[in-house]
Amino acid sequence: MAGFIDRSEWATFLDEFSKRNQLRPTRLEIVGDIGAQEQEAFLPFVGVTLDTKGSVGSVDIALGGETAADQRQLTHHISNVERIAPLIGITGVEDGLGIEGRDGVKTLLSFEALREIEAHATAQ
């Protein structure tokens, strides 16, 4: 992960990131000692929140259904956050978010393209 966000800007960055990317389909992966473990795929992005207590920060990533009736929901909690970086794709578009904890474990939130939309867009 490159282009880390300064700690003093985390709250503002995460709030703006959440607004810009609301309801985009996601993929959430945790990268640690045993490799990359996929947590979910294609849940809509709800938002990212920061909780700071002193010099220690924690982040919650909320994913889930677009309506109250949709039961698909996941909140992933990351304690002792050390670094946050946007993931920028080859086209220069924001493709996700990388968060690294003090333990070295990285959480990668990637935005997914829906194939049927992608295929329809290239056909025109």
mmCIF file of N, CA and C in Angstrom:
data_model
loop_
_atom_site.group_PDB
_atom_site.id
_atom_site.type_symbol
_atom_site.label_atom_id
_atom_site.label_comp_id
_atom_site.label_asym_id
_atom_site.label_seq_id
_atom_site.Cartn_x
_atom_site.Cartn_y
_atom_site.Cartn_z
ATOM 1 N N MET A 1 0.853 -1.175 0.000
ATOM 2 C CA MET A 1 0.000 0.000 0.000
ATOM 3 C C MET A 1 0.895 1.234 0.000
ATOM 4 N N ALA A 2 0.656 2.111 -0.919
ATOM 5 C CA ALA A 2 1.418 3.353 -0.986
ATOM 6 C C ALA A 2 0.451 4.517 -0.837
ATOM 7 N N GLY A 3 0.990 5.723 -0.629
ATOM 8 C CA GLY A 3 0.128 6.895 -0.534
ATOM 9 C C GLY A 3 -0.694 6.915 0.743
ATOM 10 N N PHE A 4 -0.049 6.631 1.876
ATOM 11 C CA PHE A 4 -0.757 6.595 3.145
ATOM 12 C C PHE A 4 -1.342 7.954 3.497
ATOM 13 N N ILE A 5 -2.510 7.929 4.131
ATOM 14 C CA ILE A 5 -3.183 9.140 4.587
ATOM 15 C C ILE A 5 -2.602 9.523 5.942
ATOM 16 N N ASP A 6 -2.302 10.801 6.137
ATOM 17 C CA ASP A 6 -1.802 11.280 7.416
ATOM 18 C C ASP A 6 -2.843 11.018 8.504
ATOM 19 N N ARG A 7 -2.400 10.549 9.654
ATOM 20 C CA ARG A 7 -3.293 10.197 10.764
ATOM 21 C C ARG A 7 -4.250 11.337 11.125
ATOM 22 N N SER A 8 -3.792 12.572 11.043
ATOM 23 C CA SER A 8 -4.643 13.720 11.391
ATOM 24 C C SER A 8 -5.790 13.911 10.396
ATOM 25 N N GLU A 9 -5.708 13.269 9.229
ATOM 26 C CA GLU A 9 -6.734 13.404 8.191
ATOM 27 C C GLU A 9 -7.626 12.170 8.057
ATOM 28 N N TRP A 10 -7.421 11.161 8.890
ATOM 29 C CA TRP A 10 -8.176 9.917 8.767
ATOM 30 C C TRP A 10 -9.686 10.132 8.814
ATOM 31 N N ALA A 11 -10.169 10.851 9.815
ATOM 32 C CA ALA A 11 -11.627 11.009 9.987
ATOM 33 C C ALA A 11 -12.251 11.671 8.762
ATOM 34 N N THR A 12 -11.656 12.757 8.298
ATOM 35 C CA THR A 12 -12.185 13.472 7.132
ATOM 36 C C THR A 12 -12.104 12.603 5.886
ATOM 37 N N PHE A 13 -10.954 11.965 5.680
ATOM 38 C CA PHE A 13 -10.787 11.114 4.503
ATOM 39 C C PHE A 13 -11.815 9.990 4.486
ATOM 40 N N LEU A 14 -11.986 9.285 5.609
ATOM 41 C CA LEU A 14 -12.910 8.146 5.650
ATOM 42 C C LEU A 14 -14.353 8.584 5.447
ATOM 43 N N ASP A 15 -14.716 9.751 5.976
ATOM 44 C CA ASP A 15 -16.070 10.277 5.770
ATOM 45 C C ASP A 15 -16.306 10.571 4.288
ATOM 46 N N GLU A 16 -15.362 11.242 3.644
ATOM 47 C CA GLU A 16 -15.491 11.568 2.218
ATOM 48 C C GLU A 16 -15.445 10.302 1.358
ATOM 49 N N PHE A 17 -14.571 9.367 1.705
ATOM 50 C CA PHE A 17 -14.469 8.087 0.995
ATOM 51 C C PHE A 17 -15.808 7.353 1.046
ATOM 52 N N SER A 18 -16.429 7.343 2.221
ATOM 53 C CA SER A 18 -17.724 6.670 2.395
ATOM 54 C C SER A 18 -18.798 7.295 1.519
ATOM 55 N N LYS A 19 -18.835 8.613 1.469
ATOM 56 C CA LYS A 19 -19.841 9.307 0.650
ATOM 57 C C LYS A 19 -19.625 9.047 -0.841
ATOM 58 N N ARG A 20 -18.360 9.060 -1.274
ATOM 59 C CA ARG A 20 -18.045 8.867 -2.699
ATOM 60 C C ARG A 20 -18.367 7.466 -3.198
ATOM 61 N N ASN A 21 -18.298 6.489 -2.320
ATOM 62 C CA ASN A 21 -18.356 5.101 -2.766
ATOM 63 C C ASN A 21 -19.565 4.323 -2.262
ATOM 64 N N GLN A 22 -20.553 5.026 -1.743
ATOM 65 C CA GLN A 22 -21.755 4.400 -1.189
ATOM 66 C C GLN A 22 -22.392 3.422 -2.179
ATOM 67 N N LEU A 23 -22.697 2.237 -1.685
ATOM 68 C CA LEU A 23 -23.421 1.163 -2.384
ATOM 69 C C LEU A 23 -22.645 0.474 -3.512
ATOM 70 N N ARG A 24 -21.364 0.789 -3.668
ATOM 71 C CA ARG A 24 -20.570 0.058 -4.663
ATOM 72 C C ARG A 24 -20.374 -1.387 -4.197
ATOM 73 N N PRO A 25 -20.417 -2.365 -5.107
ATOM 74 C CA PRO A 25 -20.182 -3.755 -4.714
ATOM 75 C C PRO A 25 -18.724 -3.946 -4.277
ATOM 76 N N THR A 26 -18.522 -4.781 -3.264
ATOM 77 C CA THR A 26 -17.210 -4.893 -2.634
ATOM 78 C C THR A 26 -16.670 -6.318 -2.610
ATOM 79 N N ARG A 27 -15.396 -6.393 -2.260
ATOM 80 C CA ARG A 27 -14.729 -7.646 -1.893
ATOM 81 C C ARG A 27 -13.843 -7.273 -0.702
ATOM 82 N N LEU A 28 -13.935 -8.037 0.392
ATOM 83 C CA LEU A 28 -13.159 -7.761 1.596
ATOM 84 C C LEU A 28 -12.209 -8.921 1.846
ATOM 85 N N GLU A 29 -10.908 -8.612 1.931
ATOM 86 C CA GLU A 29 -9.888 -9.630 2.167
ATOM 87 C C GLU A 29 -9.020 -9.228 3.349
ATOM 88 N N ILE A 30 -8.605 -10.226 4.113
ATOM 89 C CA ILE A 30 -7.688 -10.021 5.219
ATOM 90 C C ILE A 30 -6.388 -10.726 4.842
ATOM 91 N N VAL A 31 -5.275 -9.984 4.879
ATOM 92 C CA VAL A 31 -3.976 -10.545 4.507
ATOM 93 C C VAL A 31 -3.106 -10.583 5.760
ATOM 94 N N GLY A 32 -2.774 -11.797 6.189
ATOM 95 C CA GLY A 32 -1.961 -11.979 7.393
ATOM 96 C C GLY A 32 -0.943 -13.080 7.203
ATOM 97 N N ASP A 33 -0.553 -13.694 8.314
ATOM 98 C CA ASP A 33 0.476 -14.738 8.302
ATOM 99 C C ASP A 33 0.119 -15.936 7.433
ATOM 100 N N ILE A 34 -1.162 -16.255 7.328
ATOM 101 C CA ILE A 34 -1.564 -17.437 6.551
ATOM 102 C C ILE A 34 -1.997 -17.089 5.128
ATOM 103 N N GLY A 35 -1.731 -15.858 4.711
ATOM 104 C CA GLY A 35 -2.084 -15.441 3.359
ATOM 105 C C GLY A 35 -3.369 -14.642 3.326
ATOM 106 N N ALA A 36 -3.927 -14.502 2.133
ATOM 107 C CA ALA A 36 -5.152 -13.712 1.943
ATOM 108 C C ALA A 36 -6.378 -14.583 2.183
ATOM 109 N N GLN A 37 -7.282 -14.086 2.995
ATOM 110 C CA GLN A 37 -8.533 -14.781 3.292
ATOM 111 C C GLN A 37 -9.693 -13.881 2.888
ATOM 112 N N GLU A 38 -10.499 -14.333 1.934
ATOM 113 C CA GLU A 38 -11.652 -13.540 1.504
ATOM 114 C C GLU A 38 -12.753 -13.635 2.555
ATOM 115 N N GLN A 39 -13.291 -12.482 2.953
ATOM 116 C CA GLN A 39 -14.354 -12.423 3.953
ATOM 117 C C GLN A 39 -15.732 -12.340 3.317
ATOM 118 N N GLU A 40 -15.824 -11.668 2.176
ATOM 119 C CA GLU A 40 -17.108 -11.524 1.482
ATOM 120 C C GLU A 40 -16.853 -11.035 0.070
ATOM 121 N N ALA A 41 -17.901 -11.136 -0.754
ATOM 122 C CA ALA A 41 -17.837 -10.608 -2.115
ATOM 123 C C ALA A 41 -19.204 -10.064 -2.511
ATOM 124 N N PHE A 42 -19.191 -8.892 -3.106
ATOM 125 C CA PHE A 42 -20.336 -8.227 -3.732
ATOM 126 C C PHE A 42 -21.378 -7.637 -2.780
ATOM 127 N N LEU A 43 -21.081 -7.534 -1.483
ATOM 128 C CA LEU A 43 -21.997 -6.792 -0.617
ATOM 129 C C LEU A 43 -21.847 -5.306 -0.928
ATOM 130 N N PRO A 44 -22.925 -4.537 -0.884
ATOM 131 C CA PRO A 44 -22.830 -3.097 -1.126
ATOM 132 C C PRO A 44 -22.064 -2.401 0.006
ATOM 133 N N PHE A 45 -21.260 -1.420 -0.350
ATOM 134 C CA PHE A 45 -20.499 -0.640 0.619
ATOM 135 C C PHE A 45 -21.431 0.342 1.317
ATOM 136 N N VAL A 46 -21.417 0.329 2.651
ATOM 137 C CA VAL A 46 -22.228 1.256 3.441
ATOM 138 C C VAL A 46 -21.369 2.408 3.945
ATOM 139 N N GLY A 47 -20.211 2.099 4.531
ATOM 140 C CA GLY A 47 -19.352 3.169 5.017
ATOM 141 C C GLY A 47 -18.230 2.665 5.900
ATOM 142 N N VAL A 48 -17.302 3.580 6.200
ATOM 143 C CA VAL A 48 -16.177 3.305 7.086
ATOM 144 C C VAL A 48 -16.189 4.367 8.173
ATOM 145 N N THR A 49 -16.063 3.928 9.421
ATOM 146 C CA THR A 49 -16.035 4.882 10.530
ATOM 147 C C THR A 49 -14.763 4.698 11.340
ATOM 148 N N LEU A 50 -14.311 5.795 11.919
ATOM 149 C CA LEU A 50 -13.104 5.817 12.738
ATOM 150 C C LEU A 50 -13.493 6.125 14.170
ATOM 151 N N ASP A 51 -12.930 5.368 15.103
ATOM 152 C CA ASP A 51 -13.110 5.632 16.524
ATOM 153 C C ASP A 51 -11.723 5.835 17.106
ATOM 154 N N THR A 52 -11.468 7.012 17.656
ATOM 155 C CA THR A 52 -10.154 7.281 18.231
ATOM 156 C C THR A 52 -10.264 7.381 19.741
ATOM 157 N N LYS A 53 -9.365 6.697 20.392
ATOM 158 C CA LYS A 53 -9.249 6.771 21.847
ATOM 159 C C LYS A 53 -7.783 7.053 22.133
ATOM 160 N N GLY A 54 -7.474 8.304 22.445
ATOM 161 C CA GLY A 54 -6.087 8.681 22.645
ATOM 162 C C GLY A 54 -5.327 8.589 21.340
ATOM 163 N N SER A 55 -4.195 7.902 21.366
ATOM 164 C CA SER A 55 -3.385 7.771 20.152
ATOM 165 C C SER A 55 -3.726 6.505 19.368
ATOM 166 N N VAL A 56 -4.654 5.692 19.900
ATOM 167 C CA VAL A 56 -5.029 4.438 19.242
ATOM 168 C C VAL A 56 -6.332 4.637 18.481
ATOM 169 N N GLY A 57 -6.360 4.176 17.242
ATOM 170 C CA GLY A 57 -7.579 4.290 16.442
ATOM 171 C C GLY A 57 -8.079 2.926 16.018
ATOM 172 N N SER A 58 -9.393 2.812 15.890
ATOM 173 C CA SER A 58 -9.981 1.599 15.337
ATOM 174 C C SER A 58 -10.941 2.002 14.231
ATOM 175 N N VAL A 59 -11.137 1.094 13.287
ATOM 176 C CA VAL A 59 -11.968 1.364 12.118
ATOM 177 C C VAL A 59 -13.007 0.258 11.982
ATOM 178 N N ASP A 60 -14.220 0.642 11.628
ATOM 179 C CA ASP A 60 -15.278 -0.310 11.297
ATOM 180 C C ASP A 60 -15.667 -0.117 9.841
ATOM 181 N N ILE A 61 -15.686 -1.214 9.093
ATOM 182 C CA ILE A 61 -16.142 -1.209 7.704
ATOM 183 C C ILE A 61 -17.519 -1.854 7.689
ATOM 184 N N ALA A 62 -18.527 -1.105 7.248
ATOM 185 C CA ALA A 62 -19.900 -1.613 7.202
ATOM 186 C C ALA A 62 -20.289 -1.924 5.763
ATOM 187 N N LEU A 63 -20.779 -3.145 5.563
ATOM 188 C CA LEU A 63 -21.224 -3.607 4.253
ATOM 189 C C LEU A 63 -22.597 -4.222 4.441
ATOM 190 N N GLY A 64 -23.426 -4.152 3.417
ATOM 191 C CA GLY A 64 -24.701 -4.824 3.583
ATOM 192 C C GLY A 64 -25.766 -4.428 2.612
ATOM 193 N N GLY A 65 -26.944 -4.960 2.900
ATOM 194 C CA GLY A 65 -28.091 -4.776 2.034
ATOM 195 C C GLY A 65 -28.467 -3.327 1.839
ATOM 196 N N GLU A 66 -29.105 -3.079 0.726
ATOM 197 C CA GLU A 66 -29.502 -1.721 0.364
ATOM 198 C C GLU A 66 -30.781 -1.282 1.058
ATOM 199 N N THR A 67 -31.528 -2.229 1.616
ATOM 200 C CA THR A 67 -32.777 -1.903 2.309
ATOM 201 C C THR A 67 -32.794 -2.594 3.665
ATOM 202 N N ALA A 68 -33.682 -2.146 4.544
ATOM 203 C CA ALA A 68 -33.805 -2.750 5.871
ATOM 204 C C ALA A 68 -34.226 -4.213 5.782
ATOM 205 N N ALA A 69 -34.943 -4.575 4.723
ATOM 206 C CA ALA A 69 -35.406 -5.957 4.552
ATOM 207 C C ALA A 69 -34.280 -6.899 4.119
ATOM 208 N N ASP A 70 -33.203 -6.357 3.588
ATOM 209 C CA ASP A 70 -32.085 -7.173 3.117
ATOM 210 C C ASP A 70 -31.226 -7.584 4.311
ATOM 211 N N GLN A 71 -31.164 -8.865 4.586
ATOM 212 C CA GLN A 71 -30.468 -9.400 5.758
ATOM 213 C C GLN A 71 -28.944 -9.498 5.580
ATOM 214 N N ARG A 72 -28.439 -9.302 4.363
ATOM 215 C CA ARG A 72 -26.998 -9.451 4.120
ATOM 216 C C ARG A 72 -26.258 -8.256 4.704
ATOM 217 N N GLN A 73 -25.596 -8.448 5.832
ATOM 218 C CA GLN A 73 -24.855 -7.368 6.463
ATOM 219 C C GLN A 73 -23.579 -7.902 7.097
ATOM 220 N N LEU A 74 -22.538 -7.083 7.075
ATOM 221 C CA LEU A 74 -21.271 -7.445 7.690
ATOM 222 C C LEU A 74 -20.597 -6.174 8.180
ATOM 223 N N THR A 75 -20.108 -6.208 9.411
ATOM 224 C CA THR A 75 -19.273 -5.129 9.925
ATOM 225 C C THR A 75 -17.941 -5.752 10.309
ATOM 226 N N HIS A 76 -16.869 -5.219 9.743
ATOM 227 C CA HIS A 76 -15.528 -5.721 10.040
ATOM 228 C C HIS A 76 -14.811 -4.677 10.884
ATOM 229 N N HIS A 77 -14.289 -5.099 12.047
ATOM 230 C CA HIS A 77 -13.627 -4.196 12.991
ATOM 231 C C HIS A 77 -12.117 -4.395 12.918
ATOM 232 N N ILE A 78 -11.376 -3.297 12.858
ATOM 233 C CA ILE A 78 -9.918 -3.333 12.842
ATOM 234 C C ILE A 78 -9.431 -2.489 14.010
ATOM 235 N N SER A 79 -8.750 -3.120 14.962
ATOM 236 C CA SER A 79 -8.213 -2.419 16.135
ATOM 237 C C SER A 79 -6.788 -1.960 15.875
ATOM 238 N N ASN A 80 -6.355 -0.970 16.645
ATOM 239 C CA ASN A 80 -4.964 -0.507 16.608
ATOM 240 C C ASN A 80 -4.476 -0.222 15.188
ATOM 241 N N VAL A 81 -5.227 0.594 14.482
ATOM 242 C CA VAL A 81 -4.890 0.929 13.094
ATOM 243 C C VAL A 81 -3.608 1.756 13.050
ATOM 244 N N GLU A 82 -2.709 1.345 12.189
ATOM 245 C CA GLU A 82 -1.436 2.051 12.004
ATOM 246 C C GLU A 82 -1.420 2.889 10.732
ATOM 247 N N ARG A 83 -2.009 2.335 9.647
ATOM 248 C CA ARG A 83 -1.945 3.030 8.355
ATOM 249 C C ARG A 83 -3.222 2.817 7.562
ATOM 250 N N ILE A 84 -3.578 3.859 6.805
ATOM 251 C CA ILE A 84 -4.734 3.816 5.907
ATOM 252 C C ILE A 84 -4.293 4.386 4.564
ATOM 253 N N ALA A 85 -4.663 3.696 3.485
ATOM 254 C CA ALA A 85 -4.302 4.172 2.146
ATOM 255 C C ALA A 85 -5.420 3.864 1.161
ATOM 256 N N PRO A 86 -5.727 4.818 0.271
ATOM 257 C CA PRO A 86 -6.665 4.501 -0.808
ATOM 258 C C PRO A 86 -5.977 3.566 -1.797
ATOM 259 N N LEU A 87 -6.746 2.672 -2.392
ATOM 260 C CA LEU A 87 -6.228 1.798 -3.443
ATOM 261 C C LEU A 87 -6.662 2.406 -4.770
ATOM 262 N N ILE A 88 -5.703 2.855 -5.547
ATOM 263 C CA ILE A 88 -5.982 3.528 -6.814
ATOM 264 C C ILE A 88 -5.675 2.568 -7.958
ATOM 265 N N GLY A 89 -6.644 2.395 -8.865
ATOM 266 C CA GLY A 89 -6.490 1.488 -9.997
ATOM 267 C C GLY A 89 -5.648 2.082 -11.108
ATOM 268 N N ILE A 90 -5.423 1.304 -12.145
ATOM 269 C CA ILE A 90 -4.582 1.742 -13.259
ATOM 270 C C ILE A 90 -5.193 2.909 -14.025
ATOM 271 N N THR A 91 -6.508 3.083 -13.911
ATOM 272 C CA THR A 91 -7.165 4.206 -14.587
ATOM 273 C C THR A 91 -7.172 5.465 -13.732
ATOM 274 N N GLY A 92 -6.608 5.380 -12.511
ATOM 275 C CA GLY A 92 -6.580 6.527 -11.620
ATOM 276 C C GLY A 92 -7.832 6.669 -10.772
ATOM 277 N N VAL A 93 -8.742 5.709 -10.881
ATOM 278 C CA VAL A 93 -9.995 5.733 -10.125
ATOM 279 C C VAL A 93 -9.792 5.001 -8.799
ATOM 280 N N GLU A 94 -10.459 5.476 -7.760
ATOM 281 C CA GLU A 94 -10.407 4.850 -6.444
ATOM 282 C C GLU A 94 -11.012 3.443 -6.519
ATOM 283 N N ASP A 95 -10.187 2.427 -6.294
ATOM 284 C CA ASP A 95 -10.632 1.033 -6.388
ATOM 285 C C ASP A 95 -10.839 0.379 -5.035
ATOM 286 N N GLY A 96 -10.585 1.099 -3.955
ATOM 287 C CA GLY A 96 -10.772 0.508 -2.642
ATOM 288 C C GLY A 96 -9.966 1.206 -1.574
ATOM 289 N N LEU A 97 -9.735 0.457 -0.489
ATOM 290 C CA LEU A 97 -9.092 1.011 0.691
ATOM 291 C C LEU A 97 -8.241 -0.073 1.339
ATOM 292 N N GLY A 98 -7.040 0.297 1.771
ATOM 293 C CA GLY A 98 -6.174 -0.614 2.508
ATOM 294 C C GLY A 98 -5.969 -0.090 3.912
ATOM 295 N N ILE A 99 -6.094 -0.970 4.895
ATOM 296 C CA ILE A 99 -5.918 -0.587 6.295
ATOM 297 C C ILE A 99 -4.978 -1.601 6.935
ATOM 298 N N GLU A 100 -3.948 -1.100 7.613
ATOM 299 C CA GLU A 100 -2.983 -1.983 8.266
ATOM 300 C C GLU A 100 -3.030 -1.774 9.767
ATOM 301 N N GLY A 101 -3.119 -2.877 10.500
ATOM 302 C CA GLY A 101 -3.124 -2.825 11.958
ATOM 303 C C GLY A 101 -1.720 -2.904 12.514
ATOM 304 N N ARG A 102 -1.592 -2.620 13.790
ATOM 305 C CA ARG A 102 -0.298 -2.671 14.467
ATOM 306 C C ARG A 102 0.323 -4.068 14.378
ATOM 307 N N ASP A 103 -0.518 -5.098 14.285
ATOM 308 C CA ASP A 103 -0.043 -6.483 14.197
ATOM 309 C C ASP A 103 0.453 -6.864 12.801
ATOM 310 N N GLY A 104 0.388 -5.922 11.854
ATOM 311 C CA GLY A 104 0.858 -6.177 10.491
ATOM 312 C C GLY A 104 -0.191 -6.764 9.570
ATOM 313 N N VAL A 105 -1.356 -7.104 10.103
ATOM 314 C CA VAL A 105 -2.437 -7.650 9.280
ATOM 315 C C VAL A 105 -3.040 -6.523 8.448
ATOM 316 N N LYS A 106 -3.236 -6.800 7.166
ATOM 317 C CA LYS A 106 -3.801 -5.803 6.250
ATOM 318 C C LYS A 106 -5.225 -6.193 5.886
ATOM 319 N N THR A 107 -6.109 -5.217 5.888
ATOM 320 C CA THR A 107 -7.482 -5.401 5.432
ATOM 321 C C THR A 107 -7.603 -4.667 4.110
ATOM 322 N N LEU A 108 -8.026 -5.383 3.075
ATOM 323 C CA LEU A 108 -8.169 -4.787 1.748
ATOM 324 C C LEU A 108 -9.637 -4.796 1.349
ATOM 325 N N LEU A 109 -10.189 -3.616 1.190
ATOM 326 C CA LEU A 109 -11.555 -3.446 0.704
ATOM 327 C C LEU A 109 -11.442 -3.023 -0.751
ATOM 328 N N SER A 110 -11.900 -3.873 -1.662
ATOM 329 C CA SER A 110 -11.834 -3.575 -3.095
ATOM 330 C C SER A 110 -13.237 -3.413 -3.640
ATOM 331 N N PHE A 111 -13.382 -2.508 -4.594
ATOM 332 C CA PHE A 111 -14.669 -2.339 -5.254
ATOM 333 C C PHE A 111 -14.682 -3.199 -6.508
ATOM 334 N N GLU A 112 -15.789 -3.907 -6.697
ATOM 335 C CA GLU A 112 -15.939 -4.854 -7.793
ATOM 336 C C GLU A 112 -16.817 -4.266 -8.894
ATOM 337 N N ALA A 113 -16.508 -4.624 -10.124
ATOM 338 C CA ALA A 113 -17.368 -4.262 -11.253
ATOM 339 C C ALA A 113 -18.349 -5.402 -11.466
ATOM 340 N N LEU A 114 -19.591 -5.071 -11.675
ATOM 341 C CA LEU A 114 -20.587 -6.096 -11.972
ATOM 342 C C LEU A 114 -20.482 -6.447 -13.447
ATOM 343 N N ARG A 115 -20.298 -7.714 -13.755
ATOM 344 C CA ARG A 115 -20.031 -8.150 -15.131
ATOM 345 C C ARG A 115 -21.110 -7.736 -16.115
ATOM 346 N N GLU A 116 -22.378 -7.853 -15.718
ATOM 347 C CA GLU A 116 -23.441 -7.527 -16.671
ATOM 348 C C GLU A 116 -23.444 -6.037 -17.021
ATOM 349 N N ILE A 117 -23.084 -5.193 -16.067
ATOM 350 C CA ILE A 117 -22.997 -3.757 -16.347
ATOM 351 C C ILE A 117 -21.783 -3.494 -17.234
ATOM 352 N N GLU A 118 -20.665 -4.117 -16.892
ATOM 353 C CA GLU A 118 -19.438 -3.954 -17.659
ATOM 354 C C GLU A 118 -19.641 -4.392 -19.113
ATOM 355 N N ALA A 119 -20.273 -5.531 -19.329
ATOM 356 C CA ALA A 119 -20.511 -6.050 -20.677
ATOM 357 C C ALA A 119 -21.446 -5.133 -21.459
ATOM 358 N N HIS A 120 -22.467 -4.617 -20.791
ATOM 359 C CA HIS A 120 -23.422 -3.725 -21.441
ATOM 360 C C HIS A 120 -22.741 -2.409 -21.848
ATOM 361 N N ALA A 121 -21.872 -1.907 -20.996
ATOM 362 C CA ALA A 121 -21.196 -0.639 -21.275
ATOM 363 C C ALA A 121 -20.244 -0.761 -22.462
ATOM 364 N N THR A 122 -19.581 -1.900 -22.610
ATOM 365 C CA THR A 122 -18.640 -2.060 -23.720
ATOM 366 C C THR A 122 -19.347 -2.367 -25.031
ATOM 367 N N ALA A 123 -20.588 -2.821 -24.973
ATOM 368 C CA ALA A 123 -21.339 -3.158 -26.185
ATOM 369 C C ALA A 123 -21.865 -1.917 -26.901
ATOM 370 N N GLN A 124 -21.917 -0.799 -26.214
ATOM 371 C CA GLN A 124 -22.489 0.408 -26.828
ATOM 372 C C GLN A 124 -21.466 1.241 -27.537
#
